[in-house]
Coordinates of C-alpha atoms and ligand atoms in Angstrom, one line a residue:
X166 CA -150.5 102.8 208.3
X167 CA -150.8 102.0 204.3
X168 CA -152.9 104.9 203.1
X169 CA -153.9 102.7 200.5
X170 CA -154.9 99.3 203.1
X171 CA -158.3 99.3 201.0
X172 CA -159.1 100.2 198.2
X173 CA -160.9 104.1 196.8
X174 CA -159.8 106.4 195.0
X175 CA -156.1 107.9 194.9
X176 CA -155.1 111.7 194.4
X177 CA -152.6 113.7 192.9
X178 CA -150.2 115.5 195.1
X179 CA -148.2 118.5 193.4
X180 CA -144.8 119.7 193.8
X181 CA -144.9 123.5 193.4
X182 CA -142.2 122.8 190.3
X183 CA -145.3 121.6 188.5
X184 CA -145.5 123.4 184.9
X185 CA -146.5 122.7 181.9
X186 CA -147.1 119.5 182.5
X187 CA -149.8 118.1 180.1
X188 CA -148.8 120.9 177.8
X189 CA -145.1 118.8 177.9
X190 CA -144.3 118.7 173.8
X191 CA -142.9 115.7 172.2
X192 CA -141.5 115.5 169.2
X193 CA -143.5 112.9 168.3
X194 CA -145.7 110.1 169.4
X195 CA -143.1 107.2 169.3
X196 CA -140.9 109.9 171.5
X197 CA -144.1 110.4 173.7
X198 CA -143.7 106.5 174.3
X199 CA -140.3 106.1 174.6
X200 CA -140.6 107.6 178.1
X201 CA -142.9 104.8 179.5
X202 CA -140.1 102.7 178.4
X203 CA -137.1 104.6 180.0
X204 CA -139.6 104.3 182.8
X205 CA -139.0 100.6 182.7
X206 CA -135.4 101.0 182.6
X207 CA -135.4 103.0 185.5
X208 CA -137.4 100.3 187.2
X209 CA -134.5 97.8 186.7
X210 CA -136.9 96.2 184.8
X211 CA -135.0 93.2 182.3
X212 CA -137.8 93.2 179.5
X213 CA -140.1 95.4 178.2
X214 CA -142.7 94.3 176.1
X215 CA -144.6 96.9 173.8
X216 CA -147.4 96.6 172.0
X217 CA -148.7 99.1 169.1
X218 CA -151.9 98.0 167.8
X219 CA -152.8 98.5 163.8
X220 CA -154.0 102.0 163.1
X221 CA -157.4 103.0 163.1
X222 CA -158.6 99.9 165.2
X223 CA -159.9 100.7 169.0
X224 CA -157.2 98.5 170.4
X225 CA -155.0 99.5 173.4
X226 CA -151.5 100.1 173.7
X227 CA -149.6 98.3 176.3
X228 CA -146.0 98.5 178.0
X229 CA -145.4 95.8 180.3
X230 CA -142.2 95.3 182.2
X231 CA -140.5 93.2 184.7
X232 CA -139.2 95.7 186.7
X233 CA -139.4 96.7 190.5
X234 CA -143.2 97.4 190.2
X235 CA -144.6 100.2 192.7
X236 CA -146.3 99.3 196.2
X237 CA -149.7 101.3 196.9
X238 CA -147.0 103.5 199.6
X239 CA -144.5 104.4 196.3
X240 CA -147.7 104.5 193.8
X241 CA -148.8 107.5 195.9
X242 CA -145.9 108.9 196.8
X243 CA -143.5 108.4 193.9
X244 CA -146.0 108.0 190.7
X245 CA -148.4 111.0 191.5
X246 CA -146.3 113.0 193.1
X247 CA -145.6 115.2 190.0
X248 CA -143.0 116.9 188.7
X249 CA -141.3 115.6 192.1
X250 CA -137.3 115.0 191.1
X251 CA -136.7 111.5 190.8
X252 CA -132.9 111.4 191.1
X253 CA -133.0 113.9 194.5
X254 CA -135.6 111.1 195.7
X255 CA -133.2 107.9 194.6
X256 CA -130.1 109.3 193.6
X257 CA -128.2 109.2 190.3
X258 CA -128.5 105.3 189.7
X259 CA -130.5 102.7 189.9
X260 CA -130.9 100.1 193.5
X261 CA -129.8 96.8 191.9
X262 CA -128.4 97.4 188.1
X263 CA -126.6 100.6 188.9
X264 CA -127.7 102.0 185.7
X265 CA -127.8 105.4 185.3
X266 CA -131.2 107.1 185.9
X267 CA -133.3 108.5 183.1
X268 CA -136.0 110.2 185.1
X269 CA -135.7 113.7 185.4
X270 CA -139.1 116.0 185.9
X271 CA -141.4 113.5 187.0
X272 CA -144.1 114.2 184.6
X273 CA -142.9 111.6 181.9
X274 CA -146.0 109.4 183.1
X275 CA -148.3 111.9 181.3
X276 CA -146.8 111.1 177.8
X277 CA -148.9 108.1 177.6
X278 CA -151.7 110.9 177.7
X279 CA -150.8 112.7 174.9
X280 CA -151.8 109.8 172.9
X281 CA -154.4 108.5 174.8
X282 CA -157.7 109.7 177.1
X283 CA -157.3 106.6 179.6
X284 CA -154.2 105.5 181.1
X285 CA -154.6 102.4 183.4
X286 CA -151.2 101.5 185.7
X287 CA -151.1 98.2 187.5
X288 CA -148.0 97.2 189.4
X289 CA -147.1 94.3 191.8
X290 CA -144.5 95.0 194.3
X291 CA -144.3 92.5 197.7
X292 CA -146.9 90.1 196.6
X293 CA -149.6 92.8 196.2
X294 CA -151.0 94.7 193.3
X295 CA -152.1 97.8 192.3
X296 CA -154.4 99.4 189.6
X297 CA -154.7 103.1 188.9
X298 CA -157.0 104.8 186.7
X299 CA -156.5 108.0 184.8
X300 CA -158.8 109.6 183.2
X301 CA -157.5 112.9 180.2
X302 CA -160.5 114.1 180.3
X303 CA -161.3 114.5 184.2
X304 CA -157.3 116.4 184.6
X305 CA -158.0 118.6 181.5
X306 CA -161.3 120.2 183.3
X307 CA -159.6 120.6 186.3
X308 CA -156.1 121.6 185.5
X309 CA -155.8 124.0 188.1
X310 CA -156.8 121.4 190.7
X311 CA -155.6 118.2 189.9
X312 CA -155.2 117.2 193.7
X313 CA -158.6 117.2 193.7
X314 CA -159.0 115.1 191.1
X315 CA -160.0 111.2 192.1
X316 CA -158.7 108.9 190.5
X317 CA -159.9 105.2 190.9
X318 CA -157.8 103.1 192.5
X319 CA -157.9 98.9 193.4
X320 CA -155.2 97.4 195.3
X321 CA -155.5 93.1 195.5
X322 CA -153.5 90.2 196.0
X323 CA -151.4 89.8 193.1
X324 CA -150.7 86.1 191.4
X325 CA -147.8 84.1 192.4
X326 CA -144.7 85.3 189.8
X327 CA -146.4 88.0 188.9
X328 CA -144.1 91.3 188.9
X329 CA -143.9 94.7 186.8
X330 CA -145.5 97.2 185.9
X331 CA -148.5 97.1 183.2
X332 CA -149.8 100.8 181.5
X333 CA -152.4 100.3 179.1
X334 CA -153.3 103.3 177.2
X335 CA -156.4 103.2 175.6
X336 CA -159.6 105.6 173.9
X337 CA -156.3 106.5 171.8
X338 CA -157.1 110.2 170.1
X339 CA -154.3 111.3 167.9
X340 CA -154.7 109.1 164.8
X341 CA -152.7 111.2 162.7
X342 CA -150.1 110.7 165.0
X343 CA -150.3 107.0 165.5
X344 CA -147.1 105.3 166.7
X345 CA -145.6 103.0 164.0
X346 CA -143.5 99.9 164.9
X347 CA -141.1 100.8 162.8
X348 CA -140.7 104.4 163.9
X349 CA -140.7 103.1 167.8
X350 CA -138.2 101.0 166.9
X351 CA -136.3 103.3 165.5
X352 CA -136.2 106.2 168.1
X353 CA -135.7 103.5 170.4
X354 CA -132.5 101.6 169.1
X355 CA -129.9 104.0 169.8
X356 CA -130.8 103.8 173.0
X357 CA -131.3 100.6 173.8
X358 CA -130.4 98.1 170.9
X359 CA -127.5 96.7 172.0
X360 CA -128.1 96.9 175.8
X361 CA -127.2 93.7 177.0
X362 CA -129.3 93.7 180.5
X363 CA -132.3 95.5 178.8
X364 CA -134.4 93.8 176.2
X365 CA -136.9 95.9 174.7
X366 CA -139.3 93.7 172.3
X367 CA -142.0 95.7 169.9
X368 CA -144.9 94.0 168.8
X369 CA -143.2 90.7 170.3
X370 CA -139.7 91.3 168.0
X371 CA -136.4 92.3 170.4
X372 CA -134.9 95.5 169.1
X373 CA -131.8 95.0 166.5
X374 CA -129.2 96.6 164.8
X375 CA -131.3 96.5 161.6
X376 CA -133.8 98.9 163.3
X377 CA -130.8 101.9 162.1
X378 CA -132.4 103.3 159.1
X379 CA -129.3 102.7 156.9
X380 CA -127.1 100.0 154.8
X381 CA -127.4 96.6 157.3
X382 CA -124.4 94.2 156.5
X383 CA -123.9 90.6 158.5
X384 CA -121.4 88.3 158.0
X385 CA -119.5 85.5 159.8
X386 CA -115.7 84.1 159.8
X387 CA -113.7 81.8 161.7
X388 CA -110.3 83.5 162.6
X389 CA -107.7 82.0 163.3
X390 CA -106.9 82.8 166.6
X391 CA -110.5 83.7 167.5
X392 CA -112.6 81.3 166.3
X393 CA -115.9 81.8 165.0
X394 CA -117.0 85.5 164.4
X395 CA -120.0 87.1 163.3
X396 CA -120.3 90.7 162.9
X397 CA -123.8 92.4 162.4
X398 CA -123.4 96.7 161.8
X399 CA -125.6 99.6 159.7
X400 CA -124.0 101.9 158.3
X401 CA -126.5 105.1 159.1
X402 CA -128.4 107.5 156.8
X403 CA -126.3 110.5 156.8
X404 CA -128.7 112.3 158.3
X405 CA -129.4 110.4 161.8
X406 CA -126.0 109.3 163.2
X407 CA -126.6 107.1 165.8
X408 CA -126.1 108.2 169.2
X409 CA -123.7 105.9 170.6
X410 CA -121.9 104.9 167.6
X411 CA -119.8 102.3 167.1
X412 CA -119.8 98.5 167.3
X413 CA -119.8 96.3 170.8
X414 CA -117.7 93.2 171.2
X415 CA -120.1 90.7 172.7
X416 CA -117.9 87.5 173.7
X417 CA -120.1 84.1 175.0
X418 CA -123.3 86.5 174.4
X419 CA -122.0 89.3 177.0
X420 CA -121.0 92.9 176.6
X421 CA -117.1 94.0 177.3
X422 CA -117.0 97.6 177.9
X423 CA -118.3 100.5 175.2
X424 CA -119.1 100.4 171.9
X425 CA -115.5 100.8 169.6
X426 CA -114.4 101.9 166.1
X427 CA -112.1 99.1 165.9
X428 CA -109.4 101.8 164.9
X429 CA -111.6 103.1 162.5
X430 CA -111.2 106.3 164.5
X431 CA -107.6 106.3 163.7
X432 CA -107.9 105.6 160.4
X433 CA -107.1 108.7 158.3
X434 CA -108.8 107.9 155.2
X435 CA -112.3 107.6 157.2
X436 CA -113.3 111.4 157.8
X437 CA -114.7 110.8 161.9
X438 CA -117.5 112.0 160.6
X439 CA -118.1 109.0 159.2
X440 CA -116.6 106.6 161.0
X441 CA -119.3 107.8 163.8
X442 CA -122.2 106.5 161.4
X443 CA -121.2 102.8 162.3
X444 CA -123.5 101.1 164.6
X445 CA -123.3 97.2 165.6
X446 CA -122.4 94.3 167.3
X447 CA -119.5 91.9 166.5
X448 CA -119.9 88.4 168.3
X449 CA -117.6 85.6 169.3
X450 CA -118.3 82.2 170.8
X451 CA -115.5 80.8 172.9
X452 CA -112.3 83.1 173.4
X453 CA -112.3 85.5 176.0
X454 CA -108.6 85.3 177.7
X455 CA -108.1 88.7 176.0
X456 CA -111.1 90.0 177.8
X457 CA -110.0 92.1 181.2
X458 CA -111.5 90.5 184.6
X459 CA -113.8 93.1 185.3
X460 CA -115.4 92.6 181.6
X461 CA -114.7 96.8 180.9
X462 CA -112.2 96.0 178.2
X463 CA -110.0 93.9 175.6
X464 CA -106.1 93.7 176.2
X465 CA -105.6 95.3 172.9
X466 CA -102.0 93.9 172.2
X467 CA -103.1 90.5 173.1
X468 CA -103.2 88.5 169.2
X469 CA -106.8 87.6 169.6
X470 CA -107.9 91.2 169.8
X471 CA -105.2 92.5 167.1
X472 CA -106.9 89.6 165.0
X473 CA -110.4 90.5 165.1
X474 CA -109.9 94.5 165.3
X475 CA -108.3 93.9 161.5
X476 CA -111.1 92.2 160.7
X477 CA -113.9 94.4 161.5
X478 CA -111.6 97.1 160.5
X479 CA -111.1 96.2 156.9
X480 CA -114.8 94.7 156.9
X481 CA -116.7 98.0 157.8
X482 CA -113.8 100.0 156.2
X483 CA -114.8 98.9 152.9
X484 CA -118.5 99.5 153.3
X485 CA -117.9 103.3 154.6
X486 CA -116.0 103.7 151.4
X487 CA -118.5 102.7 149.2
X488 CA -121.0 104.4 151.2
X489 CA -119.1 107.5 151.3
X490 CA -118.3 107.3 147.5
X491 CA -122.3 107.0 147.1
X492 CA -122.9 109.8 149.1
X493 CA -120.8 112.2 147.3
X494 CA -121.5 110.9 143.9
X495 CA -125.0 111.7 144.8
X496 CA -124.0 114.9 146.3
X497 CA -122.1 116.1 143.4
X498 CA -124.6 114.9 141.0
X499 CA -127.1 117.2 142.7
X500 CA -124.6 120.2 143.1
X501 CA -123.6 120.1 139.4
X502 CA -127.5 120.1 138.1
X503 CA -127.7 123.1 140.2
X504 CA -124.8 124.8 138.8
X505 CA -124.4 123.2 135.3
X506 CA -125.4 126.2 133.8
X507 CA -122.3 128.2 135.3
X508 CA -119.9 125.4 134.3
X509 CA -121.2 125.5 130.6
X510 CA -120.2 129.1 130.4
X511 CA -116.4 128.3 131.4
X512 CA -114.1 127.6 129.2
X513 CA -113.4 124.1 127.8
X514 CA -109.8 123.9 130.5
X515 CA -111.4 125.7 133.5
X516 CA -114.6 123.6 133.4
X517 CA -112.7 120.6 133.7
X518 CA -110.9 122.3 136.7
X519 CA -114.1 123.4 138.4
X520 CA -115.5 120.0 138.3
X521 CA -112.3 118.9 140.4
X522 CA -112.2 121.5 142.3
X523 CA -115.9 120.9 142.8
X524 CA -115.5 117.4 143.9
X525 CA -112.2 118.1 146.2
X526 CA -114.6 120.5 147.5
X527 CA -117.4 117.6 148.5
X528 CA -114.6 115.6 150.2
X529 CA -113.2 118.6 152.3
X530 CA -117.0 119.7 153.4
X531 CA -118.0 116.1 153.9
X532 CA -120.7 116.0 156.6
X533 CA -121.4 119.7 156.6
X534 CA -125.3 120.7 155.3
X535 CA -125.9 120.5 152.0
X536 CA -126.7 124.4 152.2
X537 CA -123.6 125.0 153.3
X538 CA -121.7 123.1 150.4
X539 CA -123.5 124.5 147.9
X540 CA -122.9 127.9 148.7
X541 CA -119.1 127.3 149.2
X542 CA -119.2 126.1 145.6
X543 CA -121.1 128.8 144.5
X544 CA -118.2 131.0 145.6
X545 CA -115.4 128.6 144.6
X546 CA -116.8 129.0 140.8
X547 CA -117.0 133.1 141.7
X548 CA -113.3 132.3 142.1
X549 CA -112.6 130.3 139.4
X550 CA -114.6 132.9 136.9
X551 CA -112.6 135.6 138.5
X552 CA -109.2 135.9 136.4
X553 CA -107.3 137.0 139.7
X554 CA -108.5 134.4 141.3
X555 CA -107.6 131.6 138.4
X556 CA -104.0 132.3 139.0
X557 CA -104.2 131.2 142.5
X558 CA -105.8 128.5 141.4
X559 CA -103.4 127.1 138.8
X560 CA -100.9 127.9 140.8
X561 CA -102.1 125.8 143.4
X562 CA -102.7 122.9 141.3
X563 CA -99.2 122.7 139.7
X564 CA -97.8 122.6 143.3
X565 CA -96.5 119.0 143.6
X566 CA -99.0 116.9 144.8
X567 CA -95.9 114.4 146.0
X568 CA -95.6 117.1 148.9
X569 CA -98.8 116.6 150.5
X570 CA -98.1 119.2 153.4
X571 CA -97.3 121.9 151.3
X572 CA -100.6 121.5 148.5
X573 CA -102.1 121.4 151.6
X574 CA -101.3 124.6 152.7
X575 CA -101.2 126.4 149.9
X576 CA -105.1 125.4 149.7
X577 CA -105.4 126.1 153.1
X578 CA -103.7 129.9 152.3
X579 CA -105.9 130.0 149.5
X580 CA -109.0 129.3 151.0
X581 CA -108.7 132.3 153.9
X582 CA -108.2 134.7 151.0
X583 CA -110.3 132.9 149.2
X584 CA -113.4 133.2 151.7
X585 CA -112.5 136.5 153.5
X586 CA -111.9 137.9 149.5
X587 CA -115.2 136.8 148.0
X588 CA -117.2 137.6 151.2
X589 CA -115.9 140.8 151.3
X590 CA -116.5 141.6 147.4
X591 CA -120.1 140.3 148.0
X592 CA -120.8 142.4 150.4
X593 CA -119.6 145.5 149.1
X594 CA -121.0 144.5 145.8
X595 CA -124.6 144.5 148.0
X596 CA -123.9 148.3 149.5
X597 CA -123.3 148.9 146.1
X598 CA -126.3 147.5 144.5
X599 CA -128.2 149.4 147.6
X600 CA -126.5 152.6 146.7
X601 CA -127.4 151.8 143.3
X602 CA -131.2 151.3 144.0
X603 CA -131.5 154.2 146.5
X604 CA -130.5 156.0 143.1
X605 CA -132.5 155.0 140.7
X606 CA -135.5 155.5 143.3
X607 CA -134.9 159.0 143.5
X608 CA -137.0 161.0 141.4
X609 CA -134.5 163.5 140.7
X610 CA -132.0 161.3 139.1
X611 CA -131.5 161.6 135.4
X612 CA -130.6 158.6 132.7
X613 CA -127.0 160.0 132.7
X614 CA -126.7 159.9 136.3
X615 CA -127.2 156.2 136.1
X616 CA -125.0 155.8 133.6
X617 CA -121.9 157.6 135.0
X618 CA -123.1 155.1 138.1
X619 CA -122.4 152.2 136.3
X620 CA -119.6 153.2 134.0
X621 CA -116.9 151.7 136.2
X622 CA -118.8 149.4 137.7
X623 CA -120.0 146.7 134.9
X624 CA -119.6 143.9 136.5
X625 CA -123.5 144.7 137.6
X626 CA -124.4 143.5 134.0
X627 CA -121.9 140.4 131.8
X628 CA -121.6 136.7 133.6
X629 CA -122.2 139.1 137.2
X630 CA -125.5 139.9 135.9
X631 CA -126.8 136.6 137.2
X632 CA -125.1 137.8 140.7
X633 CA -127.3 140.9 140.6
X634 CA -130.5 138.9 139.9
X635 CA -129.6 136.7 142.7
X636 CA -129.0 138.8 145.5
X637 CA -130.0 136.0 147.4
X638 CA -126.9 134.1 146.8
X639 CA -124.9 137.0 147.6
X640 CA -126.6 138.1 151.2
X641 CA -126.2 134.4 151.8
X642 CA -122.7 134.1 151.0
X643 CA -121.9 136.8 153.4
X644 CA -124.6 135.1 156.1
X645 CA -123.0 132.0 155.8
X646 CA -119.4 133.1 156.6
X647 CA -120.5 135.8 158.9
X648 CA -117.5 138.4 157.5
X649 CA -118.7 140.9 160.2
X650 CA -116.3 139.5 163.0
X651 CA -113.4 138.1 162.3
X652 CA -114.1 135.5 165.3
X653 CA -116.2 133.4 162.4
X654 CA -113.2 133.5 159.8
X655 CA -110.9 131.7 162.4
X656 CA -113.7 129.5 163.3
X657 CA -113.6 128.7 159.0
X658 CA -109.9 128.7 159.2
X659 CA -110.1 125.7 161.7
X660 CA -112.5 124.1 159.4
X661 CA -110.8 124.6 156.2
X662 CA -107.3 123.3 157.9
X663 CA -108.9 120.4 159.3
X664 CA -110.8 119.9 156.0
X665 CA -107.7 120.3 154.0
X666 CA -105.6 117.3 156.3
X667 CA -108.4 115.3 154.8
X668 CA -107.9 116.3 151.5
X669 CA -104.0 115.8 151.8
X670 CA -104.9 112.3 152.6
X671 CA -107.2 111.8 150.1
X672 CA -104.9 112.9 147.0
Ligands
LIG2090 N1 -142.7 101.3 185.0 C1 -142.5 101.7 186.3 N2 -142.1 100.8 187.2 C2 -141.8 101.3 188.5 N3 -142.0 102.6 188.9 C3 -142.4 103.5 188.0 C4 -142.6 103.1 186.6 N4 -143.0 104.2 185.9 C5 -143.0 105.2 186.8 N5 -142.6 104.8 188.0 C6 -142.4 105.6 189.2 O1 -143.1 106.8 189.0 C7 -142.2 107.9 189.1 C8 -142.6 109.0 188.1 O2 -142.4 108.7 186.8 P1 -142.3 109.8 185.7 O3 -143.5 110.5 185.7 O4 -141.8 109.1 184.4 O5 -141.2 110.7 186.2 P2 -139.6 110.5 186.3 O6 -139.3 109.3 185.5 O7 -139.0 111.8 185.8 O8 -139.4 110.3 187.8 C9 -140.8 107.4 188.8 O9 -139.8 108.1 189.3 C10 -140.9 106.0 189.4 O10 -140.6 106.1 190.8
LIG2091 MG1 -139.8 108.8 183.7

C-alpha cells in the first residue's frame, strides 16, 4: 500500500498552479529562511532550532523542529506536491495548536534552495523515518520536467523519542547573501518573539525582545497589589515598527490574550504613531485573580490590573517621550541645515517664527517620510517669505493659545489655504516658467520681448530666483500634494486636522 514500503527514489508531482517556482524572490536570504521556520510552525512543532554557520566556511545550515514530522505517505503527497494549497488540503488552522496556518503556495520548501544546491529533509512521523534528497542542480536542468526528476529517497526505523523534521541545506552558493544571526533574528522576532507555545532558538539563543533593532529598557518592581513585576520592551527604530506592537502580560510565565498599549493608545500626548513602536513583555509571578478563565483577557477595573497598567504606562510613557524628543531634535537639526540658508535671509522676528513654525511643523508631520516633511517646510517658509501670507501667520499666533480648539482651527483653516494657495502658485509659476522658455527658444524673439515678459513678473529673479533654479522643488511641491484633483486636498485636509488635534495637545 505505502508507495514508499522500501526505499528508491521519490518524484515530484505538480499541480498545474505551478509558476515561478524556483524563480520565487525573497527579499532576502534571512526571509528565504524564515519560511522553513513558518514551516515548523505550521507543523505544530514547539521548538525550532536554527543553525547559521560563520560565513565563508563550508558548514551546513540546519532547521530542526519538533513538530508533527511527515510519513513517507504525506512526504509524497504533501511535501512534493508543489504549489499544491496547503490550507484547501488541512484547512485554515493547525490539528492540535489551532494556530493559524502560514502555508499558502506550497513552494515555500524551495527557499532553502535559493541559498543552497543541496537540501536534505528527514522526518519521523509513527516511529519511522524519512530522508529526501534534493539536488538545485538536477531541478534547474530539468525545469520543465521536474516530475521526472529522481530524487533519492531512504526511509528507516527511526530512534526511540526521535520526532521532527530536520532540513540541512548545504553546498551554500550565495555568499554575498549569507544569512546573519542577527538579521534572522531580526526578521524573525515580530513574528515569533513573544509566542508563548513557539520557541524559536538561533545559533542555540531563544529569540527576545532585544532582537527589535531599537532602544531595549528592563526593569523590575514590586507593586503593591501585584507583587513582583518585571517589564522587558524596545522602543523600535522609526523606521521598522514592529508588526504586532505592543507589550504582552505574561502572568506565572503564560500569555493572557494580545499584546496591549497599556492605555498608551488613549493617551493624547503619544501620537499612535508612536505608541505602535512599543514592543515587549511585562511579567508577573503570582497574581492572576484579575486574569479572565479562559486566559484571553485582564478584568481591567479589577485594582491589580489598574495598578500595573499605571505602571507600564508611565514606565514606557517616559521613554517614547524622550525617544520622540530625539527623533525630532534630530529631525529638525537635519531640516534646518537644509534650509539654514533660507532662514538667514529672514528677518531677525520672522526667523525666530519660522524656527517655531518649523518645529510645530515636525510634531504635526510626526511619522510621515522625511521627504514629505521637508517639502511641507519648504512651502511653510514660501509662506512665511510671502507678505500676504505673514499676516495669516501672525494672526494665527496671537490667537490665544488658552483656547486650544480654536488655534487649532485657525491652523487647520490656514493650512487648506495654505497648501491649495502655494500649490496652486507653484504650478502656475511652472506654466509660466514653461511659457517663458518656449520664448526665449524661439528664434524670432527679440531682447525686448523678454523683457516686456518679465516686467510684471519679477518674482522669476529676487529671493524667487532660487525657486526658478529649483524647479525641482516646485514640480515636487505640486507632486506631493497632487493639486490636480481635489480628492488629494481632502485626503491633506484629514491629515492636517488630525495633525493639528495633536498639535492642540502639544501647546
Ligand atoms: N517542517 C515540516 N514539518 C512537517 N511538514 C512539513 C514541514 N515542512 C513542510 N511540510 C509539509 O510540506 C508541505 C509543503 O510545504 P511548503 O513548500 O512550505 O508549502 P506550504 O507551506 O505553502 O504548504 C507543507 O504544507 C507541509 O504539509
Ligand atoms: Mg510553507
Amino acid at each position: 500500500m505505502d508507495c514508499f514500503a522500501m526505499s528508491g527514489d521519490a518524484h515530484f508531482s505538480v499541480n498545474t498552479r505551478l509558476t515561478r517556482l524556483l524563480g520565487e524572490t525573497y527579499r532576502s536570504s534571512e526571509a528565504a529562511l524564515k519560511e522553513l521556520v513558518d514551516n515548523a510552525w505550521d507543523a505544530d512543532a514547539r521548538n525550532v532550532w536554527i543553525i547559521l554557520p560563520l560565513p565563508m566556511t563550508s558548514e551546513a545550515i540546519v532547521v530542526r523542529d519538533d513538530g508533527s514530522g511527515m510519513t513517507s505517505l504525506e512526504m509524497q503527497n504533501e511535501y512534493l506536491n508543489i504549489a499544491s494549497d496547503k490550507r484547501a488540503r488541512t484547512g485554515e488552522r493547525t490539528p492540535s495548536m489551532k494556530r493559524r496556518v502560514k502555508g499558502r503556495k506550497g513552494i515555500g520548501k524551495f527557499a532553502g534552495l535559493s541559498l543552497a544546491n543541496r537540501m536534505d529533509v528527514t522526518a519521523v512521523a509513527r516511529g519511522r523515518r524519512c530522508s529526501l534528497t534534493i539536488d538545485k542542480i538536477a531541478l534547474t536542468e530539468n525545469e520543465n520536467d521536474l516530475e521526472s526528476v529522481p530524487l533519492p529517497f531512504i526511509e528507516e526505523e527511526a530512534a526511540s523519542g526521535e520526532i521532527g523534521t530536520t532540513i540541512v541545506l548545504s553546498d551554500l552558493d550565495n555568499r554575498l547573501n549569507f544569512p546573519t544571526a542577527d538579521r534572522f533574528r531580526e526578521v524573525l522576532v515580530h513574528e515569533y518573539g513573544r509566542e508563548e507555545s513557539f520557541k524559536v532558538f538561533v545559533n542555540d539563543v531563544q529569540l527576545s525582545v532585544e532582537d527589535v533593532p531599537g532602544v531595549s529598557k528592563q526593569v523590575e518592581e514590586v507593586l503593591g497589589e501585584s507583587g513582583a513585576v518585571r517589564l522587558h520592551f524596545t522602543i523600535a527604530d522609526g523606521k521598522k515598527a514592529p508588526e504586532s506592537p505592543g507589550i504582552v502580560l505574561k502572568v506565572a510565565g503564560k500569555v493572557v490574550g494580545r499584546p496591549m498599549l497599556f492605555g498608551l493608545d488613549d493617551d493624547e500626548e503619544i501620537p499612535l504613531k508612536l505608541s505602535k513602536r512599543v514592543y515587549g513583555e511585562v511579567e508577573l509571578e503570582g497574581n492572576d485573580h484579575f486574569v479572565t478563565a479562559d486566559w484571553g483577557g485582564v478584568i481591567e477595573n479589577s485594582k491589580a490590573f489598574q495598578e500595573i497598567q499605571a505602571y507600564v504606562r508611565s514606565i514606557v510613557k517616559q521613554e517614547l517621550q524622550e525617544t520622540h524628543a530625539r527623533d525630532m531634535s534630530l529631525q529638525l537639526a537635519r531640516l534646518k541645515r537644509q534650509i539654514d540658508l533660507r532662514l538667514q535671509q529672514l528677518p531677525e522676528h520672522r526667523r525666530r517664527y519660522a524656527e517655531e513654525a518649523l518645529s510645530r511643523i515636525l510634531r504635526r508631520f510626526y511619522g510621515e517620510s522625511e521627504d514629505r516633511i521637508s517639502t511641507i517646510a519648504e512651502v511653510a517658509l514660501d509662506a512665511i517669505e510671502h507678505d500676504a501670507y505673514w499676516a495669516v501667520l501672525e494672526r494665527i499666533n496671537t490667537t490665544s493659545r488658552g483656547d486650544v480648539g480654536s488655534f487649532a482651527e485657525a491652523l487647520e483653516q490656514f493650512g487648506l489655504v495654505e497648501l491649495s494657495a502655494m500649490a496652486a502658485q507653484a504650478k502656475r509659476r511652472l506654466e509660466f516658467l514653461d511659457f517663458l522658455d518656449e520664448l526665449i527658444q524661439n528664434d524670432a524673439t527679440l531682447e525686448q520681448n523678454v523683457h516686456k515678459a518679465l516686467e510684471t513678473n519679477l518674482w522669476v529673479f529676487g529671493r524667487q530666483f532660487a525657486t526658478m533654479a529649483s524647479n525641482a522643488t516646485l514640480k515636487s511641491i505640486i507632486a506631493s500634494y497632487g493639486i490636480r484633483n481635489s480628492q488629494a486636498i481632502v485626503r491633506r485636509s484629514a491629515q492636517i486636522s488630525c495633525c493639528s488635534r495633536i498639535l492642540a495637545t502639544a501647546t
